[in-house]
CSV table of C-alpha atoms in Angstrom, one decimal:
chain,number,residue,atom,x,y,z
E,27,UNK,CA,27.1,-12.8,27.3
E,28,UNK,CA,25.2,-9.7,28.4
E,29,UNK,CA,21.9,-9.9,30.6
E,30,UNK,CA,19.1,-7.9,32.5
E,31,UNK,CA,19.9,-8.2,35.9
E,32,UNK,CA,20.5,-5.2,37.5
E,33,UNK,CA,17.6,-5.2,40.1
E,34,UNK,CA,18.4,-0.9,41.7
E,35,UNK,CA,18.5,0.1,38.0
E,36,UNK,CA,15.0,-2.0,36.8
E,37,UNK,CA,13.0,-0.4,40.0
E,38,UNK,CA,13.8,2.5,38.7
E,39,UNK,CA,12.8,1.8,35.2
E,40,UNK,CA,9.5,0.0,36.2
E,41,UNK,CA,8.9,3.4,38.2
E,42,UNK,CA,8.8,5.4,35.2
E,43,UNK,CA,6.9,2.7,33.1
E,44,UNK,CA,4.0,2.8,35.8
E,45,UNK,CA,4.0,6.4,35.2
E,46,UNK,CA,4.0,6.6,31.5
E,47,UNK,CA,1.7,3.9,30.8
E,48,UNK,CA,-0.9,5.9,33.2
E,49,UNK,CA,-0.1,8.8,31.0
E,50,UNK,CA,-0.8,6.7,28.0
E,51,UNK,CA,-3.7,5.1,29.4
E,52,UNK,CA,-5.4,9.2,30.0
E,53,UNK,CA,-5.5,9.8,26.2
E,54,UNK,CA,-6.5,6.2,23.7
E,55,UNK,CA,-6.5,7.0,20.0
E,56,UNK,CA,-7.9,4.8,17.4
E,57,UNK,CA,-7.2,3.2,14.2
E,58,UNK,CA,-4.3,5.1,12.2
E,59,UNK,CA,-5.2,8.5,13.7
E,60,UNK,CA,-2.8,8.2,17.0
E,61,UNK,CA,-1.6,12.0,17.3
E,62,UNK,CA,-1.2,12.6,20.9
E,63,UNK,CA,0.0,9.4,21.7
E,64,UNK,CA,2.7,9.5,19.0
E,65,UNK,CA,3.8,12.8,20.3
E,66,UNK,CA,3.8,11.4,24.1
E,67,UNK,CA,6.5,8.3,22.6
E,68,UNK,CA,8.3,10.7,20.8
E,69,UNK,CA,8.9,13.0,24.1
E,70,UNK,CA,9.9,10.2,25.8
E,71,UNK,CA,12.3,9.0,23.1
E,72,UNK,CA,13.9,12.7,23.2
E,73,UNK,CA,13.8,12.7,26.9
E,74,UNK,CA,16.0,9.2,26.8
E,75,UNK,CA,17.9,10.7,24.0
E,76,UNK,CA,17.4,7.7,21.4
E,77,UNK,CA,17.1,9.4,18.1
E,78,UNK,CA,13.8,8.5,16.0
E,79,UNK,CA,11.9,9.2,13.4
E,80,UNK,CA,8.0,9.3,12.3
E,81,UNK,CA,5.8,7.4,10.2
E,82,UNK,CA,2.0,7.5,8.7
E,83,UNK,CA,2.0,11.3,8.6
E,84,UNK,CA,3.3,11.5,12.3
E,85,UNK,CA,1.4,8.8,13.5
E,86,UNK,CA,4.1,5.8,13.8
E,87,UNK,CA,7.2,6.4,15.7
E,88,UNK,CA,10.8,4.2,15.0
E,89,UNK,CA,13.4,5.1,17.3
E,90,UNK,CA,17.1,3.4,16.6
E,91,UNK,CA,19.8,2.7,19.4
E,92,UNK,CA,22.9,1.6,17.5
E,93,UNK,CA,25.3,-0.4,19.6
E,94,UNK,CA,29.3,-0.2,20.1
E,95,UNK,CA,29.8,-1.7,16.0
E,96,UNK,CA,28.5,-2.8,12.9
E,97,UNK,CA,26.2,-5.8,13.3
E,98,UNK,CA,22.7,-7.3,12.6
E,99,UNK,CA,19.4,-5.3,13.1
E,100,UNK,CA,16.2,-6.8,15.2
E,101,UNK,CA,12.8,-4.5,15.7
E,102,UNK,CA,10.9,-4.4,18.5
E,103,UNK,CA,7.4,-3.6,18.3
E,104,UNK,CA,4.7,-2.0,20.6
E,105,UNK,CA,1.2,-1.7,19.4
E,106,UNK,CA,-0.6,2.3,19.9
E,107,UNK,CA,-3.9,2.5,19.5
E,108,UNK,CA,-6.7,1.9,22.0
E,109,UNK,CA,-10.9,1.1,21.4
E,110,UNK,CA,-14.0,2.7,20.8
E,111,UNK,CA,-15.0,1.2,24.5
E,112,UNK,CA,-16.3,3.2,27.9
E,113,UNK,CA,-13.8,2.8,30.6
E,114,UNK,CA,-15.5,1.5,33.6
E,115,UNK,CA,-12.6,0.7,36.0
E,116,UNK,CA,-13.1,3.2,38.4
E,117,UNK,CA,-9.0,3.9,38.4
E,118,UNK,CA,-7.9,7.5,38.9
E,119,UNK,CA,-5.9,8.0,35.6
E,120,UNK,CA,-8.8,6.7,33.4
E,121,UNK,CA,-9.8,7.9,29.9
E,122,UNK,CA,-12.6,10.4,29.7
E,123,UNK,CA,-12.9,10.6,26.2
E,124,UNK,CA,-15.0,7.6,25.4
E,125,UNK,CA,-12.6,5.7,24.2
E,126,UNK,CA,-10.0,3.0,26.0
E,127,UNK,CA,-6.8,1.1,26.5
E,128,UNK,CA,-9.5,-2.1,26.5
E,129,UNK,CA,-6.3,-4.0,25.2
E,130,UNK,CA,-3.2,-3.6,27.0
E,131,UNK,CA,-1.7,-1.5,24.4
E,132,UNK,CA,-0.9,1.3,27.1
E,133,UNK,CA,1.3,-1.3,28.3
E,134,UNK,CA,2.9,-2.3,25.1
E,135,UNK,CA,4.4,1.2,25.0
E,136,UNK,CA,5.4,1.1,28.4
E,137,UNK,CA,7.5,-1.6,28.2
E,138,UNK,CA,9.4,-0.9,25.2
E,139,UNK,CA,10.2,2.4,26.7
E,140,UNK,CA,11.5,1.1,29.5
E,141,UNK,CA,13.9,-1.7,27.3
E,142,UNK,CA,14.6,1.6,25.3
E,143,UNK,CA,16.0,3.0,28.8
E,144,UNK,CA,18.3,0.1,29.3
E,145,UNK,CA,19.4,-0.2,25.8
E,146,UNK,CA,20.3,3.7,25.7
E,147,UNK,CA,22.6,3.5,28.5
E,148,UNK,CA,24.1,0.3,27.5
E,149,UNK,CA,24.7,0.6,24.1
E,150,UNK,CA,28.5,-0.4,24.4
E,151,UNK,CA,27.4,-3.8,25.5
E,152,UNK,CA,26.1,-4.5,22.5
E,153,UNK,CA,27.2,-4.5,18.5
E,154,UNK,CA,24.2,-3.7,16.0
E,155,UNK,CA,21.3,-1.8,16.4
E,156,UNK,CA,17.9,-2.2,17.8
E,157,UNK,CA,14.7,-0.4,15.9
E,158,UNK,CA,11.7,0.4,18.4
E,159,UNK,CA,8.4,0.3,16.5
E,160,UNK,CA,5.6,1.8,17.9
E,161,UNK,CA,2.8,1.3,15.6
E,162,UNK,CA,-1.1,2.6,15.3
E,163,UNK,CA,-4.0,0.7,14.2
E,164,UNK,CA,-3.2,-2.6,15.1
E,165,UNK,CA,-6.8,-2.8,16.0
E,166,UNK,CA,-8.0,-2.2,12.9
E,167,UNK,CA,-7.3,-1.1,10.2
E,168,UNK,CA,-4.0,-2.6,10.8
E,169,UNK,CA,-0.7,-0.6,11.3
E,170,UNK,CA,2.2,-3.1,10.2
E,171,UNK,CA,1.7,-3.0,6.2
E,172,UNK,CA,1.6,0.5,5.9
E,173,UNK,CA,4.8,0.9,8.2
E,174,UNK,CA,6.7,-1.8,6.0
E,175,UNK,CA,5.3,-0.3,3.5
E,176,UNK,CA,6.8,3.5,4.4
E,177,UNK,CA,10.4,1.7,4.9
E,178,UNK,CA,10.1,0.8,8.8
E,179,UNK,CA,12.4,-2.4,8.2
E,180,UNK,CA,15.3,-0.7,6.2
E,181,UNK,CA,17.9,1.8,6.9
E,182,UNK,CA,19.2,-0.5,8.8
E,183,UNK,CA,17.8,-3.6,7.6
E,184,UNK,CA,16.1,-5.4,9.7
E,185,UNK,CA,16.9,-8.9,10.2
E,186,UNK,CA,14.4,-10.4,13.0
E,187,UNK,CA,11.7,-8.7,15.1
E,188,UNK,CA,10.1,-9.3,18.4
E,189,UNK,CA,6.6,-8.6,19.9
E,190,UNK,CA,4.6,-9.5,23.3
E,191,UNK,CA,1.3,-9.0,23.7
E,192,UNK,CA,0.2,-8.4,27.7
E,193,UNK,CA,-2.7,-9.2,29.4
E,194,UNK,CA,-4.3,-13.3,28.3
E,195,UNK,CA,-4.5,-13.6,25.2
E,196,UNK,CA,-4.4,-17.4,25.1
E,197,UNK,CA,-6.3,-19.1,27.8
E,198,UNK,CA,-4.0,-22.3,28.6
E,199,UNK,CA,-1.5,-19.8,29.5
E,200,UNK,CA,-0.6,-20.1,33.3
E,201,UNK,CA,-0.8,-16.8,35.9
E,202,UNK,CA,2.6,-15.6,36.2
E,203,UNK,CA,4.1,-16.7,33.0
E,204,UNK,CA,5.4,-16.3,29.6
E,205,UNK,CA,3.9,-18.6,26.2
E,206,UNK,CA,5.5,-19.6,23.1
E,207,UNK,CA,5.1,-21.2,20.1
E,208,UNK,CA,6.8,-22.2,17.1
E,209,UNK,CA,5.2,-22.1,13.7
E,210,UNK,CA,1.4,-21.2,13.5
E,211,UNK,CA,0.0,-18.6,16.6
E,212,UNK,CA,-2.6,-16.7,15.7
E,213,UNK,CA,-5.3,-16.9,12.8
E,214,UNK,CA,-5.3,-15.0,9.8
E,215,UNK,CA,-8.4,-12.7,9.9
E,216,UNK,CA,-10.9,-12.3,7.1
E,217,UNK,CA,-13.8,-9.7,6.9
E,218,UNK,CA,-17.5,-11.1,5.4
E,219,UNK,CA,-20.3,-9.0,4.0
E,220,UNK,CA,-23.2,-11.1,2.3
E,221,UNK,CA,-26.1,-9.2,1.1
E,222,UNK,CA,-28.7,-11.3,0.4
E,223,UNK,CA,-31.0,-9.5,-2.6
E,224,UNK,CA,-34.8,-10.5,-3.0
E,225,UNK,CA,-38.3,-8.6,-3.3
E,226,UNK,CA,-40.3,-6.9,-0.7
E,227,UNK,CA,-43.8,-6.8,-0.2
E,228,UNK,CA,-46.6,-7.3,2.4
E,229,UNK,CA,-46.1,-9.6,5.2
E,230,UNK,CA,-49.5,-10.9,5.3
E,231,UNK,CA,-48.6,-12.1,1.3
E,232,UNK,CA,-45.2,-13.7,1.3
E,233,UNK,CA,-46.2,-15.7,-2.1
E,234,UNK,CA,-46.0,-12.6,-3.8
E,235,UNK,CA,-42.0,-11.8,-2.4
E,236,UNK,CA,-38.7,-13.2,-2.3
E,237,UNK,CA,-38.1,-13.3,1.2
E,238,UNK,CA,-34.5,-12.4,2.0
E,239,UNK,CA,-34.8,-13.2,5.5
E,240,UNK,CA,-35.9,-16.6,5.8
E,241,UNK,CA,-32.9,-16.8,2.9
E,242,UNK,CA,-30.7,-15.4,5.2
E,243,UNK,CA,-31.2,-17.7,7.8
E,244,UNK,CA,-30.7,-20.6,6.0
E,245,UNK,CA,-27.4,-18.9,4.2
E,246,UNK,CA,-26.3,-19.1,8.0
E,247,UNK,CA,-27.1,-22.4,8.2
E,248,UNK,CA,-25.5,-23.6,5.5
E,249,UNK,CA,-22.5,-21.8,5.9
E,250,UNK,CA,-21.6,-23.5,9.5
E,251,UNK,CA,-21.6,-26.7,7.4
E,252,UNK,CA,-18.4,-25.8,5.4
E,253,UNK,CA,-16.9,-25.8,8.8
E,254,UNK,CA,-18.6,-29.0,10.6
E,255,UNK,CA,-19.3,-31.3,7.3
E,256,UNK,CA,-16.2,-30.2,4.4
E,257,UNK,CA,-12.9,-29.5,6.4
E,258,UNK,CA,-10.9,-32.0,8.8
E,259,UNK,CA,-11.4,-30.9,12.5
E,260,UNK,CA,-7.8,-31.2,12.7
E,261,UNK,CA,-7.6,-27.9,10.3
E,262,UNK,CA,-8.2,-24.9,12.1
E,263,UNK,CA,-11.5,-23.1,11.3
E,264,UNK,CA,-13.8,-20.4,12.7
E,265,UNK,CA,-16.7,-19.1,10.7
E,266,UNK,CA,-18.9,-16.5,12.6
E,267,UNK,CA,-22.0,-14.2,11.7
E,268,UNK,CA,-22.4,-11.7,14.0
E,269,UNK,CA,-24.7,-9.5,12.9
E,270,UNK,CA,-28.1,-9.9,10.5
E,271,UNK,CA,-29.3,-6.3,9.2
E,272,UNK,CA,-33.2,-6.2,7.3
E,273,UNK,CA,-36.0,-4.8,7.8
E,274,UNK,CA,-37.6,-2.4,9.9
E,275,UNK,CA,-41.9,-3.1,10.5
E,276,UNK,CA,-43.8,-6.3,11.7
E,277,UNK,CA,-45.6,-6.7,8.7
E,278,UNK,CA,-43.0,-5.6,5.8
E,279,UNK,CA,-41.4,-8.2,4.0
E,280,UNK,CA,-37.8,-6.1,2.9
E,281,UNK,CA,-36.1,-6.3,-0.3
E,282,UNK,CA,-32.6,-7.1,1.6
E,283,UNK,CA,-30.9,-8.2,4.6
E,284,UNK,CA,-26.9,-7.6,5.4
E,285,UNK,CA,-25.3,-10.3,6.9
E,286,UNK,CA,-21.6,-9.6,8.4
E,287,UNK,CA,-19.1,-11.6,10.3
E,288,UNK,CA,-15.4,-13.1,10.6
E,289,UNK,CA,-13.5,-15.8,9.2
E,290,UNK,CA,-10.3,-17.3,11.1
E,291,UNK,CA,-8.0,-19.4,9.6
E,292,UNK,CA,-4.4,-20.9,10.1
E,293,UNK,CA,-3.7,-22.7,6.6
E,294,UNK,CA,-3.8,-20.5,4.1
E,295,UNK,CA,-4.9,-22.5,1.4
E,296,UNK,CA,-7.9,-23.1,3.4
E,297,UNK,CA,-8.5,-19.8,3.6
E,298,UNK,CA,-8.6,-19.4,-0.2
E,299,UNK,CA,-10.8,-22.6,-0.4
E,300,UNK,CA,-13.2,-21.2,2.1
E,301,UNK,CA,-13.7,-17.9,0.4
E,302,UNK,CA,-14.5,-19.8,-2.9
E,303,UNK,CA,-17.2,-21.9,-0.9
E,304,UNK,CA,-18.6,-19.1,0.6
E,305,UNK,CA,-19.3,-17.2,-2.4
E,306,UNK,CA,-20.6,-20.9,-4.5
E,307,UNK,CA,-23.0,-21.9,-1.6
E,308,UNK,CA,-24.0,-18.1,-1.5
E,309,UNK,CA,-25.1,-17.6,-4.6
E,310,UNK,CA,-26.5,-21.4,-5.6
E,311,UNK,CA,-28.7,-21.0,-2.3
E,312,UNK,CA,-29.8,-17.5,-3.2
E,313,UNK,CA,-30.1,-18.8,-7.4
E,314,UNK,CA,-32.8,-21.8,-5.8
E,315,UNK,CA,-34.7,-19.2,-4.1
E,316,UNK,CA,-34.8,-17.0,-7.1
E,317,UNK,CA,-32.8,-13.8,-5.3
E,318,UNK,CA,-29.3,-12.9,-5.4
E,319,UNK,CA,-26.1,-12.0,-3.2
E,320,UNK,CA,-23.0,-9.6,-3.2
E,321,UNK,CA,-20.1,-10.5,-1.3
E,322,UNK,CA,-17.5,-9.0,0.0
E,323,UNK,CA,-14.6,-10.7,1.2
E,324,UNK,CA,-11.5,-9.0,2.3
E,325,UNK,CA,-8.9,-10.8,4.1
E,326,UNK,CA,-7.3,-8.6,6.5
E,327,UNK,CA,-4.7,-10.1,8.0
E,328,UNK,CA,-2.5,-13.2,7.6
E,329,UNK,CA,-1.6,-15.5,9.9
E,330,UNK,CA,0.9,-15.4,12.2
E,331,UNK,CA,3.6,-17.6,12.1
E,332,UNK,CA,6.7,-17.6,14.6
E,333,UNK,CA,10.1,-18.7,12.9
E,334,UNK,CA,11.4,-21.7,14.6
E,335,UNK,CA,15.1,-20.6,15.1
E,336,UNK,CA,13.7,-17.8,16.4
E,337,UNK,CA,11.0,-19.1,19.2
E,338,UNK,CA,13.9,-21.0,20.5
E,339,UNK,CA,16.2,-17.9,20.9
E,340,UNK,CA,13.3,-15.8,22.5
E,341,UNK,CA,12.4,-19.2,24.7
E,342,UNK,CA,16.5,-19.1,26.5
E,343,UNK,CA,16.3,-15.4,26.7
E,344,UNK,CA,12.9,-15.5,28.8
E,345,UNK,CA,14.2,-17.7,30.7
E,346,UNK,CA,17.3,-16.0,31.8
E,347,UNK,CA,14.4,-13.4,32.9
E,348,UNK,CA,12.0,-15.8,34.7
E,349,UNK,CA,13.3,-19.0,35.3
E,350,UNK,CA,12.5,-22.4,33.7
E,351,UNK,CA,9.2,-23.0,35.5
E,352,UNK,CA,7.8,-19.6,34.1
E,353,UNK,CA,8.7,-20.3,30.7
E,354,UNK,CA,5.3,-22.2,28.7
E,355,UNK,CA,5.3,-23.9,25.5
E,356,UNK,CA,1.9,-23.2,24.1
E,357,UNK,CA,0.4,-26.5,22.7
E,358,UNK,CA,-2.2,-24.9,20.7
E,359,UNK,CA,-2.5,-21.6,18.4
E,360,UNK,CA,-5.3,-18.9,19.2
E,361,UNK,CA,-8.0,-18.1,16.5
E,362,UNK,CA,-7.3,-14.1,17.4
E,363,UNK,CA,-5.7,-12.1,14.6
E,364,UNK,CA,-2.8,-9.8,14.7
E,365,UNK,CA,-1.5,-7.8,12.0
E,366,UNK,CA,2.6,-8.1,13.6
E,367,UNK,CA,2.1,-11.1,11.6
E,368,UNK,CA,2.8,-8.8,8.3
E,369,UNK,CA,6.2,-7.7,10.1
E,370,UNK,CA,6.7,-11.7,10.8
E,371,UNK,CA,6.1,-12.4,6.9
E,372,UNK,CA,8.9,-9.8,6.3
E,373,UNK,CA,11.7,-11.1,8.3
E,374,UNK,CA,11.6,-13.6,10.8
E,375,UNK,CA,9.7,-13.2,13.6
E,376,UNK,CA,8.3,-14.3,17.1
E,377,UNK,CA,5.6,-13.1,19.1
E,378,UNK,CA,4.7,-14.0,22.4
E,379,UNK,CA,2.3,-13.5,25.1
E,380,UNK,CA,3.1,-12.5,28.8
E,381,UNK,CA,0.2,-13.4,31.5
E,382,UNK,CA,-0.3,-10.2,33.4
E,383,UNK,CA,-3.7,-9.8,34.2
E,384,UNK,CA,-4.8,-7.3,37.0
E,385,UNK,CA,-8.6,-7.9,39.2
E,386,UNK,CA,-11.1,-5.1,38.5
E,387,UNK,CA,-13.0,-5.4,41.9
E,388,UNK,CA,-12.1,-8.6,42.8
E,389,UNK,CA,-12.8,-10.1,39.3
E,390,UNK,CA,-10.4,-10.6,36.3
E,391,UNK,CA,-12.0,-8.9,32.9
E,392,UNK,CA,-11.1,-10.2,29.8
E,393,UNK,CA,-9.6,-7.7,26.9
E,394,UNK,CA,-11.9,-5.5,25.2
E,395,UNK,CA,-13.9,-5.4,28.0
E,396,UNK,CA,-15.0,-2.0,29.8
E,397,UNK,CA,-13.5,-3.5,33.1
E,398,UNK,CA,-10.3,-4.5,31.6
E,399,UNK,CA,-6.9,-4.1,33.1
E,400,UNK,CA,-3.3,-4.8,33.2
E,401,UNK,CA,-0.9,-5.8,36.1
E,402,UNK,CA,1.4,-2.5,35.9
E,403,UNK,CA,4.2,-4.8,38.1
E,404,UNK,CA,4.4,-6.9,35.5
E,405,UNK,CA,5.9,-3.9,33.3
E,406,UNK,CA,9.5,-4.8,34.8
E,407,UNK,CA,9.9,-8.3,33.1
E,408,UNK,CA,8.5,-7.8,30.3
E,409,UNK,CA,10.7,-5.2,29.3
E,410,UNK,CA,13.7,-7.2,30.7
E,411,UNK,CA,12.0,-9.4,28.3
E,412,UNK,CA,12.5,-7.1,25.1
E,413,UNK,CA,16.2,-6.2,26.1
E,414,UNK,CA,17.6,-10.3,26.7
E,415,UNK,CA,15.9,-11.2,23.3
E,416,UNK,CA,17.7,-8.1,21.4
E,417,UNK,CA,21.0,-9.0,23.4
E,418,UNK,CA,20.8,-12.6,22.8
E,419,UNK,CA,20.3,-12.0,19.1
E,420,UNK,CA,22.6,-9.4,18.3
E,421,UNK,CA,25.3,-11.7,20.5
E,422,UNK,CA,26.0,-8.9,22.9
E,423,UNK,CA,29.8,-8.6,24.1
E,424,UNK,CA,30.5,-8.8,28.0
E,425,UNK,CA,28.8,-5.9,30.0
């Protein structure tokens, strides 16, 4: 079977990936709205010559290398889009326009256009095709759907896809490796709005109101107990406020407060059983205080779930990359949400997540943080990465 290892023709590749995430890293986009990025991909693709095509009114970019003969499909998939957060790394080719790579997304794209650079030039060694999805918004408001939606996985099919995520995104994963798991990885991600309705007045005269903010704070309260006191600890659950709007003077009572936050889950009938407890403990709390509530619930994305047969393939194929002792089983999933689950939920998938952190004066930053960073020799595996799964998958022929 077909492998990476061709060390003179990798140092070359990891040169130009250092260079084009750098270039990336100059200009973050956000959300759905990834012009000049898009156009950077797509110059590179043309440059490489793998044909592509475009997306999301130019803002999602599928390039196609078809192998020697007729065979199965996999995607490969690199997130686009940076965050609305001030770069305060001090490196030379940092952003100036308020925004950031916070997330290692700059190297995403990197390294699937370095495995696009191999695959072009080896194409015979293959049978099949390999898709190359570069996708905005995984940040928010989420890329995948609206790429699945738009056709990505057709024309060729595709029958698997593949994703790694840079940087530490779990934190039992080891320095210097790569982490797996089979089944449930990530959390699916739910948005909360509660709006907690009562009656202003004076302060001095809180008879004469319904106070929505000492409401509020016991709606908090009360919420954290459908986490600690209803569900088994052994069943995944996160349930965060994270911000409490109302009121503006010292002695105005006011006639709402907002409260917004997240919900993380990994079963998905819990998540269905917690958005119906949510909303009955909402409103029978506000009902006994005579106020009301709106809520607003969307659930964003799903979970992500990694198909078994799947894991195990990518699992050989890293280590034909690494070696055995670099290769880590992850024992537990990661509340974090991803929206490549989507892509998994459409054909089999596996994600994984490659420790490549890189010190911001001395001290490691953790993602979405101003002082965040990525370790740019790193860039050369994982794309050695992208190109063994694809070849392992597709059952390459002799190169």
């Amino acid at each position: 079977m077909s492998d990476t290892r061709h060390p003179e023709e990798w140092q070359g590749i990891q040169e130009q990936m250092q260079q084009w995430r750098r270039d990336l890293h100059r200009l973050p986009e956000l959300g759905l709205y990834v012009p000049e990025t898009s156009l950077y991909v797509q110059s590179v693709l043309g440059e490489l010559g793998v044909p592509f095509h475009t997306l999301l009114d130019g803002n999602a970019v599928v390039g196609l290398i078809e192998g020697a003969g007729p065979g199965k499909c996999i995607a490969l998939r690199a997130d686009m889009d940076g965050l609305p957060v001030r770069k305060e790394t001090g490196l030379p080719f940092a952003s100036t326009n308020g925004n950031m790579h916070a997330c290692g997304h700059d190297g995403h794209m990197a390294m699937l256009l370095g495995a696009a650079a191999w695959l072009v030039t080896h194409r015979e060694s293959f049978t099949g095709s390999i898709k190359l999805l570069f996708q905005p918004a995984e940040e928010s408001p989420g890329g995948a759907k609206p790429m699945i939606e738009a056709g990505c996985l057709e024309n060729p099919h595709v029958d698997a896809v593949f994703g790694l995520h840079a940087g530490a995104i779990s934190t039992e994963l080891p320095e210097e490796t790569v982490g797996f798991r089979s089944g449930p990885l990530m959390a699916a991600v739910d948005k909360l709005q509660i709006v907690v309705q009562g009656k202003g007045g004076h302060a001095a005269y809180p008879q004469t109101t319904v106070d929505p903010i000492t409401l509020a704070a016991e709606l908090v309260l009360a919420l954290q107990t459908l986490v600690s006191r209803e569900k088994s600890p052994f069943d995944p659950l996160v349930l965060s406020i994270t911000c409490i709007n109302g009121g503006r003077g010292m002695n105005v009572i006011p006639d709402s407060v907002e409260l917004l936050g997240t919900v993380r889950t990994m079963n998905p009938e819990t998540r269905v059983w917690l958005a119906r407890r949510i909303r009955e403990v909402s409103e029978q709390l506000a009902a006994s205080r005579g106020a009301a509530v709106e809520i607003k619930h969307d659930f964003i994305y799903p979970a992500l779930f990694n198909d078994k047969s799947l894991t195990a393939l990518a699992m050989a194929a890293a280590r034909k990359v690494l070696g055995e002792q670099r290769v880590y089983e992850l024992t537990e999933p990661v509340m974090g949400g991803e929206d490549f689950a989507f892509l998994a939920e459409a054909v089999p998938g596996v994600y994984a997540f490659q420790y490549s952190m890189a010190s911001t004066d001395g001290e490691i930053y953790p993602h979405h943080t101003s002082r965040f960073d990525i370790d740019e020799a790193s860039f050369s595996e994982g794309a050695r990465l992208h190109v063994q799964v694809a070849l392992d998958f597709l059952g390459a022929v002799d190169a």
